[in-house]
Structures are given as C-alpha cells and as structure tokens.
Amino acid sequence: MTHYLTDSRALQGCVKKAVRETPVFDMHTHIYPPQFGELLLWGVDDLLPYHYLGAEFFRYSSQTPEEFFSLSKQQQAELIWEALFVDHSPVSESNRGVLTALNKLRFDVGARDLNAFREYFANVAVEDYVDRVFELANVEAVVMTNDPFDDKERQVWLNSKASSDPRFRAALRIDPVLMDWDRSASRLDGWGYRVTSLLTEETLSEISRFLYEWIERLKPLYLAVSLPPSFRYPEESKRARIIESCIIPVTRKTGIPFAMMIGVNKLINPRLGQAGDGVGRCDVGAVEALAGKFPDNRFLVTFLSRENQHEACVAARKFSNVMLFGCWWFMNNPSIIREITAERLELLGTSFVPQHSDARVLDQLIYKWSHSREIIAEILFEKYEDIRRTGWLVSEKEVRRDVKNLFSDNFKRFVGTKE
Ligand code: RAT
Ligand code: ZN
C-alpha cells in the first residue's frame, strides 16, 4: 500500500532528506580529473583568487588589477583573505561559499587561520581529495568544459590522456568558431583544415569535419557556446551561417544537444581579465526561432540576465526540444535561485534542470550544491504543500522520483544517456 505523506512536517523532512541524499549529475563545470594536470584547480589557494571573489576585491582595494595579477596565486589569496574576510564581513555569496566549503571539510573557519587550511592542502593527494569532494558534495558526475582552442587542453586530448574517470564527462566548447570566425579560421588552417575567413562551401564542410573529429575524440554529452546579449537568430552574419550549416546538422547527426549560454558581455572591463565580463538582456526570440525551425534538434539553454528568466520559461513551454538549465553565474545567488526555481516549477512542473555548479575550483562543488540544495528543498516543499491543501498527497517514492528527475534524469534523458 502506498504511504502518502499526510503531515506537513513529515513532508518537509522527506523532501529535505531526498534532496540531501539524491546524487547530482552536475551538467556544467570547469573542473577536470587529476590527469589534466594544472587545468584542475583545487585547494584554498585556488578558492580564494576565484574570479567571482577577484571582482569583489577591487571594490575594497586600491591595488590596480595589473599589480594584483602580477602576483603569485598565494599572494593573491592572502590579499583577498585580508580584504574580503578579515577587513570586511564575508557575507557575499562567493565569500560565504568559501566558508561553507571549508566548514564542510571540517576546518575551524572561526579561527580565521589561512595557514591552517594550507597545511591540510599541502599534505593531501589530489586523487584522494577528488574522492572526498565528490562524496561531500554528493555529486555522481560532472560535465567538464572542453575547449580545443585552449592549447594546454588541446594537448591533453591529442596525447589521448583524456579522462577515463567516468565521473568526468566531456562537453565540446566552441566559442571561438562562432564568436570570432576570422581569427579561428587561421587556427583551423594551421591545424590542417582547408578553411578561409570567407564561408565558402569548402570552408563550411571543413568546419563540420573539425566538429565531427572533436566529437569523435571527446565523446561529449553536448556541444556548447556562450553568446552575447546581441545574439539574434535569424540574422545576416557568419555566426548564423555557421550555426545553420554546421552546428545544426552536425549535432543532429551525432545526436547531441546544442547548449547556448546567452547573455554575457565579454570583457566590459578588460583590466579585470576573467572577472571583467558583464551581463545584458537577450532576445529569447532567437532561441524560439531556432527551436521552431529545427524541431529535430535539441537545445540546452540558460540565460545570464534575470530579466530573461520568465520569457525563457514561456519559450520552453512552447518547444519541448528546449531544456532550460541552471542558475548561471550572476544568477547563482540565493535570492535569485529562489525566484527562478519557483518560476520554473510554476511554468514547467519538474521538466527542467534546476542547477549546475559552474565550479572552476574542485572544492566549489561542496558549497555550490549545499547552498542550492537548501533552496531547492524549500521551494519544492512549498509546492507540495500547495497541492497537499487540495487533498493531493505525495508519497516518499514520488518525492524521490521528482528530485531524481531534477538532479540527474531530466538531463540524462535529454542528452540520451539514460537507458
Ligand atoms: O561562471 C563562470 O565562471 C564564468 O566565468 C564562465 O565560465 C561561464 O560560466 C562560462 O562557462 O562561460
Ligand atoms: Zn561556465
């Protein structure tokens, strides 16, 4: 006999437990397995100079970005620790994140002793630490961001030392092809593809060959790009031609989705490097047009601007080949996660991917998932409470099913890896 959760407190406890215990398939990160060498960032001296904190540091410090970036990462970590944690209270989300990660690693954060944290990281083997972080974060697997235009990463793949660890899955990232074809043409040319900056038939077919070859090499779960607020479709541009003539046919034939992360204004303050990007509102109509014109293709979509979130939900209601995912970057703050998650549940039921971590430093998996789980559990409980008042009761099995869909199965089904 099905046991339904009649009591509000029991329901809340069950939701919290299911959310805590269900492993996450983290569909967008920037972390790598240890065999990728220095591409894998980890430990407190990588956590502190993370660019989300870097951007906040310059609000308090009189140091110039040029001076700051010329320092070693240990020196940067010390300056950030002083400015953001000691001289001011670390209440921002990225600062709180460092504290949550350290706390869950069982450090005494209240002692405010950076060197005590360092001592641990100096003595732990990275392989053991990866296991510990995955366990603490309750993450089953992560999807990396794999960029063939990054020379270091390219070498790893060409030397075929690529990941054999099933916890690290690939995503083929191709920003330079769509955002700067003229420059990318000369790189592809140097790698032996017969391309020119003009999009001749031969060039288009060689771009497709490049994509097929990297898909074969990486076995990615999807192909991805980050796009600016000015992204339009249809439009008269090289970008739109490459999308239509290469990306759409190649992803359809290989059966992988095309992920569009839309809304970043790159380097509005170039002096800040990775921390210098801004946000702008996008035209959701571009996604609707692509999804409508290519119904046999699948699109993973996320927007960086809060203003786009509601329109994005409506677009996903119209096109089942669109899967909304994550609270991306500037959206990954508790107040906004709460708002977007509620909005998505109200407009899409449980048919979306509520979160990804975007972790750039391994340890961030711990806090990004702990913070998000807390909010997702609260909102899910509220939604079950709302229907409970009509007399519709849910069982623990149903709660666990819903959470599993949100945390992993929706994504796996969409990319076709779920049996
Ligand atoms: O969130 C970030 O760390 C950004 O710098 C970007 O990496 C963004 O998530 C992206 O994938 O382009
Ligand atoms: Zn990212």
mmCIF file of N, CA and C in Angstrom, residues 238-354:
data_model
loop_
_atom_site.group_PDB
_atom_site.id
_atom_site.type_symbol
_atom_site.label_atom_id
_atom_site.label_comp_id
_atom_site.label_asym_id
_atom_site.label_seq_id
_atom_site.Cartn_x
_atom_site.Cartn_y
_atom_site.Cartn_z
ATOM 1 N N LYS A 238 28.107 35.720 -40.071
ATOM 2 C CA LYS A 238 28.860 34.468 -40.199
ATOM 3 C C LYS A 238 28.409 33.497 -39.117
ATOM 4 N N ARG A 239 28.142 34.057 -37.931
ATOM 5 C CA ARG A 239 27.737 33.180 -36.826
ATOM 6 C C ARG A 239 26.476 32.386 -37.187
ATOM 7 N N ALA A 240 25.474 33.102 -37.723
ATOM 8 C CA ALA A 240 24.215 32.423 -38.047
ATOM 9 C C ALA A 240 24.435 31.388 -39.154
ATOM 10 N N ARG A 241 25.308 31.707 -40.122
ATOM 11 C CA ARG A 241 25.579 30.735 -41.205
ATOM 12 C C ARG A 241 26.239 29.485 -40.666
ATOM 13 N N ILE A 242 27.199 29.691 -39.754
ATOM 14 C CA ILE A 242 27.888 28.505 -39.206
ATOM 15 C C ILE A 242 26.908 27.682 -38.368
ATOM 16 N N ILE A 243 26.040 28.362 -37.648
ATOM 17 C CA ILE A 243 25.047 27.608 -36.854
ATOM 18 C C ILE A 243 24.192 26.769 -37.794
ATOM 19 N N GLU A 244 23.652 27.405 -38.829
ATOM 20 C CA GLU A 244 22.734 26.691 -39.725
ATOM 21 C C GLU A 244 23.422 25.600 -40.538
ATOM 22 N N SER A 245 24.619 25.917 -41.035
ATOM 23 C CA SER A 245 25.242 24.990 -41.978
ATOM 24 C C SER A 245 26.122 23.945 -41.307
ATOM 25 N N CYS A 246 26.583 24.218 -40.082
ATOM 26 C CA CYS A 246 27.496 23.260 -39.436
ATOM 27 C C CYS A 246 26.927 22.742 -38.112
ATOM 28 N N ILE A 247 26.663 23.660 -37.179
ATOM 29 C CA ILE A 247 26.283 23.216 -35.824
ATOM 30 C C ILE A 247 24.993 22.389 -35.857
ATOM 31 N N ILE A 248 23.993 22.908 -36.536
ATOM 32 C CA ILE A 248 22.686 22.216 -36.526
ATOM 33 C C ILE A 248 22.804 20.832 -37.177
ATOM 34 N N PRO A 249 23.321 20.728 -38.403
ATOM 35 C CA PRO A 249 23.409 19.377 -38.980
ATOM 36 C C PRO A 249 24.332 18.423 -38.203
ATOM 37 N N VAL A 250 25.462 18.944 -37.727
ATOM 38 C CA VAL A 250 26.406 18.051 -37.033
ATOM 39 C C VAL A 250 25.801 17.548 -35.711
ATOM 40 N N THR A 251 25.184 18.442 -34.952
ATOM 41 C CA THR A 251 24.626 17.984 -33.664
ATOM 42 C C THR A 251 23.429 17.057 -33.897
ATOM 43 N N ARG A 252 22.677 17.330 -34.966
ATOM 44 C CA ARG A 252 21.546 16.427 -35.247
ATOM 45 C C ARG A 252 22.062 15.034 -35.615
ATOM 46 N N LYS A 253 23.043 15.013 -36.510
ATOM 47 C CA LYS A 253 23.535 13.694 -36.959
ATOM 48 C C LYS A 253 24.229 12.916 -35.841
ATOM 49 N N THR A 254 24.912 13.632 -34.960
ATOM 50 C CA THR A 254 25.603 12.917 -33.884
ATOM 51 C C THR A 254 24.686 12.721 -32.666
ATOM 52 N N GLY A 255 23.508 13.313 -32.741
ATOM 53 C CA GLY A 255 22.508 13.093 -31.681
ATOM 54 C C GLY A 255 22.818 13.774 -30.363
ATOM 55 N N ILE A 256 23.575 14.889 -30.423
ATOM 56 C CA ILE A 256 23.846 15.586 -29.151
ATOM 57 C C ILE A 256 23.172 16.959 -29.164
ATOM 58 N N PRO A 257 22.764 17.472 -28.005
ATOM 59 C CA PRO A 257 22.167 18.806 -27.960
ATOM 60 C C PRO A 257 23.204 19.912 -28.170
ATOM 61 N N PHE A 258 22.692 21.057 -28.544
ATOM 62 C CA PHE A 258 23.500 22.272 -28.679
ATOM 63 C C PHE A 258 23.143 23.160 -27.483
ATOM 64 N N ALA A 259 24.145 23.436 -26.639
ATOM 65 C CA ALA A 259 23.884 24.255 -25.449
ATOM 66 C C ALA A 259 24.229 25.712 -25.733
ATOM 67 N N MET A 260 23.257 26.583 -25.502
ATOM 68 C CA MET A 260 23.503 28.025 -25.679
ATOM 69 C C MET A 260 23.396 28.702 -24.316
ATOM 70 N N MET A 261 24.483 29.349 -23.928
ATOM 71 C CA MET A 261 24.503 30.088 -22.657
ATOM 72 C C MET A 261 24.550 31.548 -23.078
ATOM 73 N N ILE A 262 23.437 32.253 -22.844
ATOM 74 C CA ILE A 262 23.293 33.547 -23.519
ATOM 75 C C ILE A 262 23.198 34.707 -22.523
ATOM 76 N N GLY A 263 23.945 35.771 -22.837
ATOM 77 C CA GLY A 263 23.802 36.983 -22.027
ATOM 78 C C GLY A 263 25.075 37.587 -21.497
ATOM 79 N N VAL A 264 26.240 37.059 -21.930
ATOM 80 C CA VAL A 264 27.478 37.621 -21.378
ATOM 81 C C VAL A 264 28.066 38.675 -22.313
ATOM 82 N N ASN A 265 28.331 39.838 -21.742
ATOM 83 C CA ASN A 265 29.082 40.875 -22.440
ATOM 84 C C ASN A 265 30.530 40.712 -22.032
ATOM 85 N N LYS A 266 31.309 40.114 -22.928
ATOM 86 C CA LYS A 266 32.691 39.768 -22.581
ATOM 87 C C LYS A 266 33.532 41.019 -22.341
ATOM 88 N N LEU A 267 34.333 40.970 -21.286
ATOM 89 C CA LEU A 267 35.378 41.960 -21.015
ATOM 90 C C LEU A 267 34.902 43.403 -21.081
ATOM 91 N N ILE A 268 33.816 43.703 -20.396
ATOM 92 C CA ILE A 268 33.432 45.123 -20.359
ATOM 93 C C ILE A 268 34.464 45.908 -19.547
ATOM 94 N N ASN A 269 35.187 45.223 -18.675
ATOM 95 C CA ASN A 269 36.368 45.822 -18.064
ATOM 96 C C ASN A 269 37.547 44.883 -18.278
ATOM 97 N N PRO A 270 38.235 45.056 -19.410
ATOM 98 C CA PRO A 270 39.304 44.096 -19.766
ATOM 99 C C PRO A 270 40.404 43.998 -18.722
ATOM 100 N N ARG A 271 40.603 45.048 -17.937
ATOM 101 C CA ARG A 271 41.684 45.017 -16.943
ATOM 102 C C ARG A 271 41.445 43.930 -15.892
ATOM 103 N N LEU A 272 40.202 43.522 -15.727
ATOM 104 C CA LEU A 272 39.896 42.507 -14.710
ATOM 105 C C LEU A 272 40.015 41.076 -15.221
ATOM 106 N N GLY A 273 40.375 40.903 -16.482
ATOM 107 C CA GLY A 273 40.537 39.538 -17.019
ATOM 108 C C GLY A 273 39.244 38.758 -16.907
ATOM 109 N N GLN A 274 39.381 37.514 -16.366
ATOM 110 C CA GLN A 274 38.210 36.643 -16.235
ATOM 111 C C GLN A 274 37.080 37.273 -15.412
ATOM 112 N N ALA A 275 37.431 38.212 -14.545
ATOM 113 C CA ALA A 275 36.402 38.856 -13.710
ATOM 114 C C ALA A 275 35.781 40.063 -14.409
ATOM 115 N N GLY A 276 36.158 40.311 -15.649
ATOM 116 C CA GLY A 276 35.743 41.550 -16.310
ATOM 117 C C GLY A 276 34.509 41.472 -17.181
ATOM 118 N N ASP A 277 33.791 40.319 -17.140
ATOM 119 C CA ASP A 277 32.618 40.172 -18.006
ATOM 120 C C ASP A 277 31.360 40.753 -17.356
ATOM 121 N N GLY A 278 30.461 41.260 -18.203
ATOM 122 C CA GLY A 278 29.197 41.821 -17.708
ATOM 123 C C GLY A 278 28.009 41.040 -18.244
ATOM 124 N N VAL A 279 26.828 41.568 -17.953
ATOM 125 C CA VAL A 279 25.598 40.871 -18.312
ATOM 126 C C VAL A 279 24.678 41.810 -19.087
ATOM 127 N N GLY A 280 23.865 41.234 -19.972
ATOM 128 C CA GLY A 280 22.871 42.042 -20.668
ATOM 129 C C GLY A 280 21.664 41.199 -21.023
ATOM 130 N N ARG A 281 20.535 41.860 -21.180
ATOM 131 C CA ARG A 281 19.296 41.162 -21.518
ATOM 132 C C ARG A 281 19.332 40.693 -22.969
ATOM 133 N N CYS A 282 18.794 39.520 -23.224
ATOM 134 C CA CYS A 282 18.879 38.919 -24.567
ATOM 135 C C CYS A 282 17.521 38.859 -25.235
ATOM 136 N N ASP A 283 17.568 38.416 -26.489
ATOM 137 C CA ASP A 283 16.344 38.198 -27.244
ATOM 138 C C ASP A 283 16.003 36.705 -27.207
ATOM 139 N N VAL A 284 15.058 36.340 -26.363
ATOM 140 C CA VAL A 284 14.677 34.924 -26.238
ATOM 141 C C VAL A 284 14.097 34.416 -27.562
ATOM 142 N N GLY A 285 13.615 35.353 -28.380
ATOM 143 C CA GLY A 285 13.084 35.004 -29.700
ATOM 144 C C GLY A 285 14.091 34.240 -30.553
ATOM 145 N N ALA A 286 15.384 34.472 -30.330
ATOM 146 C CA ALA A 286 16.402 33.746 -31.110
ATOM 147 C C ALA A 286 16.327 32.250 -30.806
ATOM 148 N N VAL A 287 16.130 31.922 -29.549
ATOM 149 C CA VAL A 287 16.016 30.506 -29.160
ATOM 150 C C VAL A 287 14.718 29.920 -29.726
ATOM 151 N N GLU A 288 13.642 30.690 -29.630
ATOM 152 C CA GLU A 288 12.355 30.203 -30.158
ATOM 153 C C GLU A 288 12.468 29.932 -31.652
ATOM 154 N N ALA A 289 13.156 30.835 -32.359
ATOM 155 C CA ALA A 289 13.280 30.670 -33.811
ATOM 156 C C ALA A 289 14.087 29.416 -34.151
ATOM 157 N N LEU A 290 15.180 29.196 -33.437
ATOM 158 C CA LEU A 290 15.992 28.001 -33.708
ATOM 159 C C LEU A 290 15.231 26.726 -33.353
ATOM 160 N N ALA A 291 14.573 26.743 -32.191
ATOM 161 C CA ALA A 291 13.855 25.537 -31.750
ATOM 162 C C ALA A 291 12.700 25.221 -32.696
ATOM 163 N N GLY A 292 12.057 26.275 -33.223
ATOM 164 C CA GLY A 292 10.923 26.074 -34.129
ATOM 165 C C GLY A 292 11.379 25.614 -35.498
ATOM 166 N N LYS A 293 12.478 26.178 -35.967
ATOM 167 C CA LYS A 293 12.936 25.838 -37.315
ATOM 168 C C LYS A 293 13.598 24.456 -37.365
ATOM 169 N N PHE A 294 14.170 24.052 -36.241
ATOM 170 C CA PHE A 294 14.885 22.760 -36.227
ATOM 171 C C PHE A 294 14.304 21.845 -35.143
ATOM 172 N N PRO A 295 13.089 21.349 -35.379
ATOM 173 C CA PRO A 295 12.420 20.561 -34.328
ATOM 174 C C PRO A 295 13.121 19.244 -34.017
ATOM 175 N N ASP A 296 13.989 18.770 -34.933
ATOM 176 C CA ASP A 296 14.687 17.513 -34.657
ATOM 177 C C ASP A 296 15.998 17.720 -33.911
ATOM 178 N N ASN A 297 16.304 18.984 -33.626
ATOM 179 C CA ASN A 297 17.488 19.271 -32.805
ATOM 180 C C ASN A 297 17.052 19.538 -31.371
ATOM 181 N N ARG A 298 17.997 19.316 -30.448
ATOM 182 C CA ARG A 298 17.695 19.624 -29.042
ATOM 183 C C ARG A 298 18.615 20.743 -28.556
ATOM 184 N N PHE A 299 18.056 21.628 -27.732
ATOM 185 C CA PHE A 299 18.801 22.803 -27.273
ATOM 186 C C PHE A 299 18.770 22.897 -25.749
ATOM 187 N N LEU A 300 19.959 22.931 -25.161
ATOM 188 C CA LEU A 300 20.067 23.218 -23.731
ATOM 189 C C LEU A 300 20.270 24.726 -23.620
ATOM 190 N N VAL A 301 19.485 25.390 -22.779
ATOM 191 C CA VAL A 301 19.560 26.850 -22.791
ATOM 192 C C VAL A 301 19.580 27.416 -21.375
ATOM 193 N N THR A 302 20.445 28.427 -21.179
ATOM 194 C CA THR A 302 20.423 29.182 -19.925
ATOM 195 C C THR A 302 20.702 30.648 -20.239
ATOM 196 N N PHE A 303 20.154 31.533 -19.424
ATOM 197 C CA PHE A 303 20.341 32.971 -19.641
ATOM 198 C C PHE A 303 21.010 33.594 -18.425
ATOM 199 N N LEU A 304 21.828 34.601 -18.693
ATOM 200 C CA LEU A 304 22.581 35.232 -17.610
ATOM 201 C C LEU A 304 21.824 36.379 -16.950
ATOM 202 N N SER A 305 20.825 36.888 -17.653
ATOM 203 C CA SER A 305 20.132 38.052 -17.106
ATOM 204 C C SER A 305 18.839 37.630 -16.411
ATOM 205 N N ARG A 306 18.600 38.190 -15.271
ATOM 206 C CA ARG A 306 17.372 37.892 -14.524
ATOM 207 C C ARG A 306 16.142 38.217 -15.363
ATOM 208 N N GLU A 307 16.229 39.285 -16.136
ATOM 209 C CA GLU A 307 15.093 39.747 -16.932
ATOM 210 C C GLU A 307 14.656 38.745 -17.992
ATOM 211 N N ASN A 308 15.533 37.821 -18.357
ATOM 212 C CA ASN A 308 15.170 36.843 -19.393
ATOM 213 C C ASN A 308 14.514 35.572 -18.848
ATOM 214 N N GLN A 309 14.509 35.407 -17.532
ATOM 215 C CA GLN A 309 14.149 34.091 -16.988
ATOM 216 C C GLN A 309 12.686 33.722 -17.239
ATOM 217 N N HIS A 310 11.797 34.690 -17.110
ATOM 218 C CA HIS A 310 10.385 34.381 -17.283
ATOM 219 C C HIS A 310 10.065 34.061 -18.740
ATOM 220 N N GLU A 311 10.581 34.895 -19.645
ATOM 221 C CA GLU A 311 10.375 34.624 -21.083
ATOM 222 C C GLU A 311 10.960 33.269 -21.456
ATOM 223 N N ALA A 312 12.078 32.916 -20.830
ATOM 224 C CA ALA A 312 12.710 31.625 -21.139
ATOM 225 C C ALA A 312 11.779 30.476 -20.756
ATOM 226 N N CYS A 313 11.104 30.604 -19.624
ATOM 227 C CA CYS A 313 10.156 29.547 -19.208
ATOM 228 C C CYS A 313 9.026 29.428 -20.229
ATOM 229 N N VAL A 314 8.540 30.562 -20.692
ATOM 230 C CA VAL A 314 7.437 30.520 -21.662
ATOM 231 C C VAL A 314 7.930 29.866 -22.953
ATOM 232 N N ALA A 315 9.142 30.205 -23.381
ATOM 233 C CA ALA A 315 9.696 29.589 -24.598
ATOM 234 C C ALA A 315 9.789 28.077 -24.435
ATOM 235 N N ALA A 316 10.233 27.633 -23.265
ATOM 236 C CA ALA A 316 10.376 26.184 -23.048
ATOM 237 C C ALA A 316 9.011 25.486 -23.038
ATOM 238 N N ARG A 317 7.969 26.190 -22.627
ATOM 239 C CA ARG A 317 6.615 25.606 -22.687
ATOM 240 C C ARG A 317 6.192 25.338 -24.127
ATOM 241 N N LYS A 318 6.692 26.165 -25.038
ATOM 242 C CA LYS A 318 6.272 26.052 -26.447
ATOM 243 C C LYS A 318 7.097 25.024 -27.209
ATOM 244 N N PHE A 319 8.319 24.826 -26.758
ATOM 245 C CA PHE A 319 9.237 23.974 -27.524
ATOM 246 C C PHE A 319 9.842 22.922 -26.607
ATOM 247 N N SER A 320 9.377 21.670 -26.784
ATOM 248 C CA SER A 320 9.878 20.626 -25.887
ATOM 249 C C SER A 320 11.298 20.214 -26.261
ATOM 250 N N ASN A 321 11.809 20.725 -27.369
ATOM 251 C CA ASN A 321 13.220 20.457 -27.679
ATOM 252 C C ASN A 321 14.143 21.484 -27.027
ATOM 253 N N VAL A 322 13.567 22.312 -26.134
ATOM 254 C CA VAL A 322 14.389 23.239 -25.348
ATOM 255 C C VAL A 322 14.394 22.771 -23.892
ATOM 256 N N MET A 323 15.576 22.592 -23.337
ATOM 257 C CA MET A 323 15.702 22.253 -21.917
ATOM 258 C C MET A 323 16.388 23.413 -21.199
ATOM 259 N N LEU A 324 15.650 24.045 -20.289
ATOM 260 C CA LEU A 324 16.264 25.130 -19.509
ATOM 261 C C LEU A 324 17.146 24.526 -18.431
ATOM 262 N N PHE A 325 18.280 25.163 -18.201
ATOM 263 C CA PHE A 325 19.148 24.633 -17.140
ATOM 264 C C PHE A 325 19.804 25.743 -16.324
ATOM 265 N N GLY A 326 20.015 25.386 -15.051
ATOM 266 C CA GLY A 326 20.891 26.133 -14.158
ATOM 267 C C GLY A 326 20.540 27.572 -13.850
ATOM 268 N N CYS A 327 21.180 28.063 -12.815
ATOM 269 C CA CYS A 327 21.130 29.482 -12.462
ATOM 270 C C CYS A 327 22.568 29.940 -12.672
ATOM 271 N N TRP A 328 22.771 30.509 -13.814
ATOM 272 C CA TRP A 328 24.123 30.698 -14.330
ATOM 273 C C TRP A 328 24.827 31.920 -13.732
ATOM 274 N N TRP A 329 25.991 31.702 -13.083
ATOM 275 C CA TRP A 329 26.960 32.749 -12.768
ATOM 276 C C TRP A 329 26.346 33.884 -11.945
ATOM 277 N N PHE A 330 25.969 34.993 -12.546
ATOM 278 C CA PHE A 330 25.396 36.092 -11.735
ATOM 279 C C PHE A 330 23.990 35.749 -11.220
ATOM 280 N N MET A 331 23.403 34.677 -11.755
ATOM 281 C CA MET A 331 22.088 34.214 -11.262
ATOM 282 C C MET A 331 22.250 33.285 -10.065
ATOM 283 N N ASN A 332 23.492 32.853 -9.828
ATOM 284 C CA ASN A 332 23.702 31.826 -8.809
ATOM 285 C C ASN A 332 23.848 32.441 -7.416
ATOM 286 N N ASN A 333 22.805 33.169 -7.017
ATOM 287 C CA ASN A 333 22.739 33.790 -5.696
ATOM 288 C C ASN A 333 21.423 33.367 -5.066
ATOM 289 N N PRO A 334 21.422 33.117 -3.748
ATOM 290 C CA PRO A 334 20.225 32.542 -3.126
ATOM 291 C C PRO A 334 18.924 33.262 -3.490
ATOM 292 N N SER A 335 18.909 34.594 -3.453
ATOM 293 C CA SER A 335 17.636 35.289 -3.703
ATOM 294 C C SER A 335 17.136 35.017 -5.122
ATOM 295 N N ILE A 336 18.048 34.921 -6.054
ATOM 296 C CA ILE A 336 17.641 34.721 -7.452
ATOM 297 C C ILE A 336 17.359 33.255 -7.735
ATOM 298 N N ILE A 337 18.136 32.362 -7.136
ATOM 299 C CA ILE A 337 17.861 30.922 -7.313
ATOM 300 C C ILE A 337 16.442 30.630 -6.832
ATOM 301 N N ARG A 338 16.099 31.231 -5.700
ATOM 302 C CA ARG A 338 14.767 31.006 -5.120
ATOM 303 C C ARG A 338 13.693 31.444 -6.128
ATOM 304 N N GLU A 339 13.877 32.643 -6.641
ATOM 305 C CA GLU A 339 12.880 33.206 -7.558
ATOM 306 C C GLU A 339 12.772 32.374 -8.850
ATOM 307 N N ILE A 340 13.932 32.075 -9.458
ATOM 308 C CA ILE A 340 13.901 31.371 -10.744
ATOM 309 C C ILE A 340 13.352 29.953 -10.571
ATOM 310 N N THR A 341 13.741 29.292 -9.494
ATOM 311 C CA THR A 341 13.300 27.905 -9.316
ATOM 312 C C THR A 341 11.792 27.848 -9.124
ATOM 313 N N ALA A 342 11.260 28.785 -8.356
ATOM 314 C CA ALA A 342 9.799 28.813 -8.156
ATOM 315 C C ALA A 342 9.108 29.080 -9.490
ATOM 316 N N GLU A 343 9.611 30.045 -10.222
ATOM 317 C CA GLU A 343 9.023 30.411 -11.519
ATOM 318 C C GLU A 343 9.025 29.205 -12.471
ATOM 319 N N ARG A 344 10.133 28.476 -12.481
ATOM 320 C CA ARG A 344 10.232 27.315 -13.384
ATOM 321 C C ARG A 344 9.267 26.207 -12.953
ATOM 322 N N LEU A 345 9.191 25.943 -11.647
ATOM 323 C CA LEU A 345 8.266 24.894 -11.196
ATOM 324 C C LEU A 345 6.828 25.278 -11.550
ATOM 325 N N GLU A 346 6.515 26.574 -11.428
ATOM 326 C CA GLU A 346 5.148 27.018 -11.718
ATOM 327 C C GLU A 346 4.825 26.934 -13.205
ATOM 328 N N LEU A 347 5.810 27.146 -14.057
ATOM 329 C CA LEU A 347 5.537 27.146 -15.503
ATOM 330 C C LEU A 347 5.891 25.840 -16.202
ATOM 331 N N LEU A 348 6.786 25.062 -15.601
ATOM 332 C CA LEU A 348 7.274 23.864 -16.310
ATOM 333 C C LEU A 348 7.133 22.580 -15.509
ATOM 334 N N GLY A 349 6.493 22.640 -14.335
ATOM 335 C CA GLY A 349 6.454 21.443 -13.494
ATOM 336 C C GLY A 349 7.874 21.051 -13.122
ATOM 337 N N THR A 350 8.191 19.774 -13.267
ATOM 338 C CA THR A 350 9.560 19.356 -12.917
ATOM 339 C C THR A 350 10.397 19.068 -14.173
ATOM 340 N N SER A 351 9.982 19.657 -15.317
ATOM 341 C CA SER A 351 10.662 19.302 -16.575
ATOM 342 C C SER A 351 11.790 20.266 -16.955
ATOM 343 N N PHE A 352 12.722 20.468 -16.033
ATOM 344 C CA PHE A 352 13.868 21.349 -16.319
ATOM 345 C C PHE A 352 15.045 20.879 -15.462
ATOM 346 N N VAL A 353 16.194 21.507 -15.655
ATOM 347 C CA VAL A 353 17.379 21.169 -14.855
ATOM 348 C C VAL A 353 17.652 22.374 -13.952
ATOM 349 N N PRO A 354 17.338 22.260 -12.675
ATOM 350 C CA PRO A 354 17.330 23.467 -11.839
ATOM 351 C C PRO A 354 18.701 24.104 -11.612
#
